[in-house]
PDB file of C-alpha atoms in Angstrom:
ATOM      1  CA  PHE A   1       0.000   0.000   0.000  1.00  0.00           C
ATOM      2  CA  LEU A   2       2.843   2.428   0.815  1.00  0.00           C
ATOM      3  CA  THR A   3       4.398   1.758  -2.549  1.00  0.00           C
ATOM      4  CA  VAL A   4       1.163   2.664  -4.352  1.00  0.00           C
ATOM      5  CA  LEU A   5       0.783   5.767  -2.199  1.00  0.00           C
ATOM      6  CA  PHE A   6       4.375   6.785  -2.822  1.00  0.00           C
ATOM      7  CA  MET A   7       4.024   6.222  -6.580  1.00  0.00           C
ATOM      8  CA  GLY A   8       0.802   8.256  -6.597  1.00  0.00           C
ATOM      9  CA  TRP A   9       2.465  11.106  -4.731  1.00  0.00           C
ATOM     10  CA  PHE A  10       5.529  10.929  -7.002  1.00  0.00           C
ATOM     11  CA  GLY A  11       3.299  10.951 -10.132  1.00  0.00           C
ATOM     12  CA  TYR A  12       1.394  13.947  -8.781  1.00  0.00           C
ATOM     13  CA  GLN A  13       4.673  15.829  -8.162  1.00  0.00           C
ATOM     14  CA  ARG A  14       5.880  15.088 -11.700  1.00  0.00           C
ATOM     15  CA  TYR A  15       2.541  16.238 -13.123  1.00  0.00           C
ATOM     16  CA  ARG A  16       2.678  19.424 -11.018  1.00  0.00           C
ATOM     17  CA  SER A  17       6.295  20.108 -12.098  1.00  0.00           C
ATOM     18  CA  LYS A  18       5.308  19.658 -15.726  1.00  0.00           C
ATOM     19  CA  LEU A  19       2.399  22.103 -15.358  1.00  0.00           C
ATOM     20  CA  LEU A  20       4.657  24.671 -13.674  1.00  0.00           C
ATOM     21  CA  ALA A  21       7.284  24.292 -16.413  1.00  0.00           C
ATOM     22  CA  GLU A  22       4.634  24.730 -19.129  1.00  0.00           C
ATOM     23  CA  ARG A  23       3.248  27.815 -17.400  1.00  0.00           C
ATOM     24  CA  ALA A  24       6.755  29.300 -17.082  1.00  0.00           C
ATOM     25  CA  PHE A  25       7.399  28.547 -20.756  1.00  0.00           C
ATOM     26  CA  ARG A  26       4.132  30.283 -21.817  1.00  0.00           C
ATOM     27  CA  ILE A  27       4.964  33.308 -19.672  1.00  0.00           C
ATOM     28  CA  GLN A  28       8.445  33.481 -21.177  1.00  0.00           C
ATOM     29  CA  GLN A  29       6.993  33.273 -24.700  1.00  0.00           C
ATOM     30  CA  ALA A  30       4.468  36.006 -23.905  1.00  0.00           C
ATOM     31  CA  LEU A  31       7.237  38.250 -22.563  1.00  0.00           C
ATOM     32  CA  GLU A  32       9.400  37.629 -25.637  1.00  0.00           C
ATOM     33  CA  LEU A  33       6.452  38.366 -27.908  1.00  0.00           C
ATOM     34  CA  GLU A  34       5.733  41.576 -26.027  1.00  0.00           C
ATOM     35  CA  PHE A  35       9.409  42.615 -26.291  1.00  0.00           C
ATOM     36  CA  LYS A  36       9.548  41.876 -30.028  1.00  0.00           C
ATOM     37  CA  SER A  37       6.286  43.744 -30.570  1.00  0.00           C
ATOM     38  CA  SER A  38       7.748  46.697 -28.718  1.00  0.00           C
ATOM     39  CA  GLN A  39      10.886  46.607 -30.891  1.00  0.00           C
ATOM     40  CA  LEU A  40       8.798  46.406 -34.056  1.00  0.00           C
ATOM     41  CA  HIS A  41       6.653  49.308 -32.911  1.00  0.00           C
ATOM     42  CA  THR A  42       9.738  51.407 -32.156  1.00  0.00           C
ATOM     43  CA  PHE A  43      11.301  50.576 -35.519  1.00  0.00           C
ATOM     44  CA  THR A  44       8.059  51.330 -37.352  1.00  0.00           C
ATOM     45  CA  ASN A  45       7.774  54.676 -35.583  1.00  0.00           C
ATOM     46  CA  HIS A  46      11.377  55.446 -36.532  1.00  0.00           C
ATOM     47  CA  LEU A  47      10.700  54.662 -40.190  1.00  0.00           C
ATOM     48  CA  ALA A  48       7.512  56.707 -40.140  1.00  0.00           C
ATOM     49  CA  HIS A  49       9.377  59.660 -38.641  1.00  0.00           C
ATOM     50  CA  ARG A  50      12.106  59.421 -41.289  1.00  0.00           C
ATOM     51  CA  ASN A  51       9.560  59.152 -44.080  1.00  0.00           C
ATOM     52  CA  GLN A  52       7.777  62.200 -42.702  1.00  0.00           C
ATOM     53  CA  ARG A  53      11.089  64.111 -42.723  1.00  0.00           C
ATOM     54  CA  ILE A  54      11.710  63.129 -46.332  1.00  0.00           C
ATOM     55  CA  GLN A  55       8.240  64.336 -47.321  1.00  0.00           C
ATOM     56  CA  GLU A  56       8.866  67.596 -45.477  1.00  0.00           C
ATOM     57  CA  LEU A  57      12.147  68.007 -47.356  1.00  0.00           C
ATOM     58  CA  GLU A  58      10.417  67.429 -50.674  1.00  0.00           C
ATOM     59  CA  ALA A  59       7.781  70.010 -49.737  1.00  0.00           C
ATOM     60  CA  ILE A  60      10.459  72.508 -48.710  1.00  0.00           C
ATOM     61  CA  PHE A  61      12.287  71.994 -51.969  1.00  0.00           C
ATOM     62  CA  SER A  62       9.189  72.448 -54.081  1.00  0.00           C
ATOM     63  CA  GLU A  63       8.357  75.645 -52.169  1.00  0.00           C
ATOM     64  CA  GLN A  64      11.875  77.050 -51.985  1.00  0.00           C
ATOM     65  CA  ASN A  65      13.796  75.865 -55.018  1.00  0.00           C
ATOM     66  CA  SER A  66      16.352  78.640 -54.618  1.00  0.00           C
ATOM     67  CA  ASN A  67      17.137  77.793 -50.984  1.00  0.00           C
ATOM     68  CA  ARG A  68      19.446  74.821 -51.611  1.00  0.00           C
ATOM     69  CA  HIS A  69      21.490  75.296 -48.454  1.00  0.00           C
ATOM     70  CA  VAL A  70      18.521  74.457 -46.234  1.00  0.00           C
ATOM     71  CA  LEU A  71      17.818  71.283 -48.185  1.00  0.00           C
ATOM     72  CA  THR A  72      21.497  70.319 -48.201  1.00  0.00           C
ATOM     73  CA  ALA A  73      21.691  70.700 -44.420  1.00  0.00           C
ATOM     74  CA  GLN A  74      18.583  68.600 -43.963  1.00  0.00           C
ATOM     75  CA  LEU A  75      19.836  65.969 -46.397  1.00  0.00           C
ATOM     76  CA  SER A  76      22.936  65.575 -44.265  1.00  0.00           C
ATOM     77  CA  SER A  77      20.823  64.630 -41.241  1.00  0.00           C
ATOM     78  CA  LEU A  78      19.351  61.542 -42.917  1.00  0.00           C
ATOM     79  CA  ALA A  79      20.850  58.122 -42.219  1.00  0.00           C
ATOM     80  CA  ILE A  80      21.458  55.959 -45.279  1.00  0.00           C
ATOM     81  CA  LEU A  81      21.318  52.410 -44.026  1.00  0.00           C
ATOM     82  CA  THR A  82      19.194  50.564 -46.584  1.00  0.00           C
ATOM     83  CA  GLU A  83      18.835  50.496 -50.343  1.00  0.00           C
ATOM     84  CA  GLU A  84      15.491  52.268 -49.961  1.00  0.00           C
ATOM     85  CA  ASP A  85      17.189  55.009 -47.915  1.00  0.00           C
ATOM     86  CA  TRP A  86      19.820  55.388 -50.646  1.00  0.00           C
ATOM     87  CA  CYS A  87      17.149  55.677 -53.343  1.00  0.00           C
ATOM     88  CA  LYS A  88      15.326  58.374 -51.400  1.00  0.00           C
ATOM     89  CA  PHE A  89      18.573  60.193 -50.712  1.00  0.00           C
ATOM     90  CA  GLN A  90      19.506  60.044 -54.405  1.00  0.00           C
ATOM     91  CA  GLN A  91      16.150  61.500 -55.365  1.00  0.00           C
ATOM     92  CA  LEU A  92      16.580  64.453 -53.024  1.00  0.00           C
ATOM     93  CA  PHE A  93      20.256  64.847 -53.897  1.00  0.00           C
ATOM     94  CA  HIS A  94      19.384  64.823 -57.604  1.00  0.00           C
ATOM     95  CA  GLU A  95      17.010  67.737 -57.073  1.00  0.00           C
ATOM     96  CA  VAL A  96      19.860  69.791 -55.612  1.00  0.00           C
ATOM     97  CA  HIS A  97      22.716  68.464 -57.772  1.00  0.00           C
ATOM     98  CA  PRO A  98      21.016  67.100 -60.908  1.00  0.00           C
ATOM     99  CA  GLU A  99      24.147  66.167 -62.873  1.00  0.00           C
ATOM    100  CA  PHE A 100      26.561  65.068 -60.159  1.00  0.00           C
ATOM    101  CA  LEU A 101      25.696  61.355 -59.853  1.00  0.00           C
ATOM    102  CA  PRO A 102      24.817  60.829 -63.555  1.00  0.00           C
ATOM    103  CA  ARG A 103      28.184  62.310 -64.557  1.00  0.00           C
ATOM    104  CA  MET A 104      29.996  60.097 -62.078  1.00  0.00           C
ATOM    105  CA  ARG A 105      28.180  57.037 -63.412  1.00  0.00           C
ATOM    106  CA  ARG A 106      29.180  57.914 -66.987  1.00  0.00           C
ATOM    107  CA  ASP A 107      32.840  58.338 -66.058  1.00  0.00           C
ATOM    108  CA  THR A 108      35.184  55.612 -67.262  1.00  0.00           C
ATOM    109  CA  ILE A 109      36.619  55.185 -63.757  1.00  0.00           C
ATOM    110  CA  GLY A 110      33.645  52.955 -62.877  1.00  0.00           C
ATOM    111  CA  TYR A 111      32.588  53.971 -59.383  1.00  0.00           C
ATOM    112  CA  THR A 112      30.844  51.508 -57.090  1.00  0.00           C
ATOM    113  CA  GLU A 113      27.569  52.402 -55.346  1.00  0.00           C
ATOM    114  CA  GLY A 114      29.492  52.828 -52.090  1.00  0.00           C
ATOM    115  CA  GLU A 115      31.892  55.249 -53.751  1.00  0.00           C
ATOM    116  CA  LEU A 116      28.956  57.168 -55.228  1.00  0.00           C
ATOM    117  CA  ARG A 117      27.397  57.458 -51.760  1.00  0.00           C
ATOM    118  CA  LEU A 118      30.645  58.686 -50.273  1.00  0.00           C
ATOM    119  CA  ALA A 119      31.201  61.151 -53.131  1.00  0.00           C
ATOM    120  CA  ALA A 120      27.674  62.552 -52.801  1.00  0.00           C
ATOM    121  CA  LEU A 121      28.147  63.111 -49.070  1.00  0.00           C
ATOM    122  CA  ILE A 122      31.575  64.682 -49.630  1.00  0.00           C
ATOM    123  CA  ASN A 123      30.002  66.932 -52.256  1.00  0.00           C
ATOM    124  CA  LEU A 124      27.560  68.169 -49.612  1.00  0.00           C
ATOM    125  CA  GLY A 125      30.591  69.418 -47.673  1.00  0.00           C
ATOM    126  CA  LEU A 126      30.136  67.050 -44.741  1.00  0.00           C
ATOM    127  CA  ASP A 127      32.958  66.073 -42.420  1.00  0.00           C
ATOM    128  CA  ARG A 128      34.012  62.452 -42.000  1.00  0.00           C
ATOM    129  CA  GLN A 129      32.270  61.943 -38.652  1.00  0.00           C
ATOM    130  CA  THR A 130      28.961  63.205 -40.059  1.00  0.00           C
ATOM    131  CA  ILE A 131      29.381  60.941 -43.088  1.00  0.00           C
ATOM    132  CA  ALA A 132      30.052  58.015 -40.743  1.00  0.00           C
ATOM    133  CA  ASN A 133      26.865  58.762 -38.803  1.00  0.00           C
ATOM    134  CA  ILE A 134      24.805  58.998 -41.970  1.00  0.00           C
ATOM    135  CA  LEU A 135      26.179  55.769 -43.437  1.00  0.00           C
ATOM    136  CA  GLY A 136      26.012  53.961 -40.117  1.00  0.00           C
ATOM    137  CA  ILE A 137      29.712  53.046 -40.161  1.00  0.00           C
ATOM    138  CA  SER A 138      32.745  54.063 -38.106  1.00  0.00           C
ATOM    139  CA  SER A 139      34.732  57.188 -38.878  1.00  0.00           C
ATOM    140  CA  GLU A 140      37.729  54.895 -39.421  1.00  0.00           C
ATOM    141  CA  SER A 141      35.819  53.109 -42.203  1.00  0.00           C
ATOM    142  CA  VAL A 142      35.012  56.470 -43.775  1.00  0.00           C
ATOM    143  CA  ARG A 143      38.688  57.432 -43.581  1.00  0.00           C
ATOM    144  CA  LYS A 144      39.696  54.202 -45.342  1.00  0.00           C
ATOM    145  CA  ASN A 145      37.006  54.588 -48.017  1.00  0.00           C
ATOM    146  CA  PHE A 146      38.065  58.208 -48.543  1.00  0.00           C
ATOM    147  CA  TYR A 147      41.670  57.061 -49.005  1.00  0.00           C
ATOM    148  CA  ARG A 148      40.652  54.283 -51.436  1.00  0.00           C
ATOM    149  CA  LEU A 149      38.609  56.730 -53.486  1.00  0.00           C
ATOM    150  CA  GLU A 150      41.570  59.135 -53.619  1.00  0.00           C
ATOM    151  CA  LYS A 151      43.801  56.293 -54.829  1.00  0.00           C
ATOM    152  CA  LYS A 152      41.236  55.200 -57.427  1.00  0.00           C
ATOM    153  CA  VAL A 153      40.955  58.624 -59.055  1.00  0.00           C
ATOM    154  CA  GLU A 154      44.758  59.105 -59.034  1.00  0.00           C
ATOM    155  CA  LEU A 155      44.793  62.679 -57.810  1.00  0.00           C
ATOM    156  CA  ASP A 156      47.589  65.108 -58.550  1.00  0.00           C
ATOM    157  CA  LYS A 157      49.521  66.092 -55.434  1.00  0.00           C
ATOM    158  CA  ALA A 158      48.080  69.629 -55.562  1.00  0.00           C
ATOM    159  CA  GLU A 159      44.444  68.536 -55.960  1.00  0.00           C
ATOM    160  CA  SER A 160      42.139  67.382 -53.159  1.00  0.00           C
ATOM    161  CA  LEU A 161      39.353  64.851 -53.499  1.00  0.00           C
ATOM    162  CA  VAL A 162      36.804  67.614 -52.904  1.00  0.00           C
ATOM    163  CA  GLN A 163      38.265  69.647 -55.791  1.00  0.00           C
ATOM    164  CA  PHE A 164      38.259  66.567 -58.001  1.00  0.00           C
ATOM    165  CA  LEU A 165      34.626  65.768 -57.176  1.00  0.00           C
ATOM    166  CA  ASN A 166      33.609  69.353 -57.907  1.00  0.00           C
ATOM    167  CA  ARG A 167      34.305  68.554 -61.560  1.00  0.00           C
ATOM    168  CA  TYR A 168      31.088  66.539 -61.587  1.00  0.00           C
ATOM    169  CA  ASN A 169      28.925  69.494 -60.551  1.00  0.00           C
ATOM    170  CA  VAL A 170      26.810  71.348 -63.106  1.00  0.00           C
ATOM    171  CA  GLY A 171      28.588  74.079 -64.985  1.00  0.00           C
ATOM    172  CA  HIS A 172      32.095  72.824 -64.333  1.00  0.00           C
ATOM    173  CA  PRO A 173      34.230  73.303 -67.457  1.00  0.00           C
ATOM    174  CA  ALA A 174      35.790  69.820 -67.263  1.00  0.00           C
ATOM    175  CA  PHE A 175      32.583  68.328 -68.644  1.00  0.00           C
TER     176      PHE A 175
END
């Protein structure tokens, strides 16, 4: 009789442990789901805010075509982390500097998309730290990419990369 009683009590304890483990697992899953939902909500709000800023920039440009400095300053505050971000940036950049990127693409040097991004940001007159923030990379990576771009275009000793890139702007006599 004691054996049956002991086995019954032991079975009940196992059953109770299993129920407690399942409950803990469900609570953990609910907490993880809540956390992921919170992250998604935050990310969605961030994207919505950035999209709103882009729309505001487009509205400013259409209202104040002659005020390019304001648009350029606002362009520099955007982060370019995805292909969609780059496309939106290009669209706004093209409105301010319509021939810069097309001229670079036509050049026989054959720039990569990363080099085009860097060149566009340099053309806006941004410093390396600001470029790093916009591209979501370290300032050391920007420094290395800057150096590689300088090597690729084979600059004269007297010419800076900024001066070289100015050749791609509208109205420059080199084109």
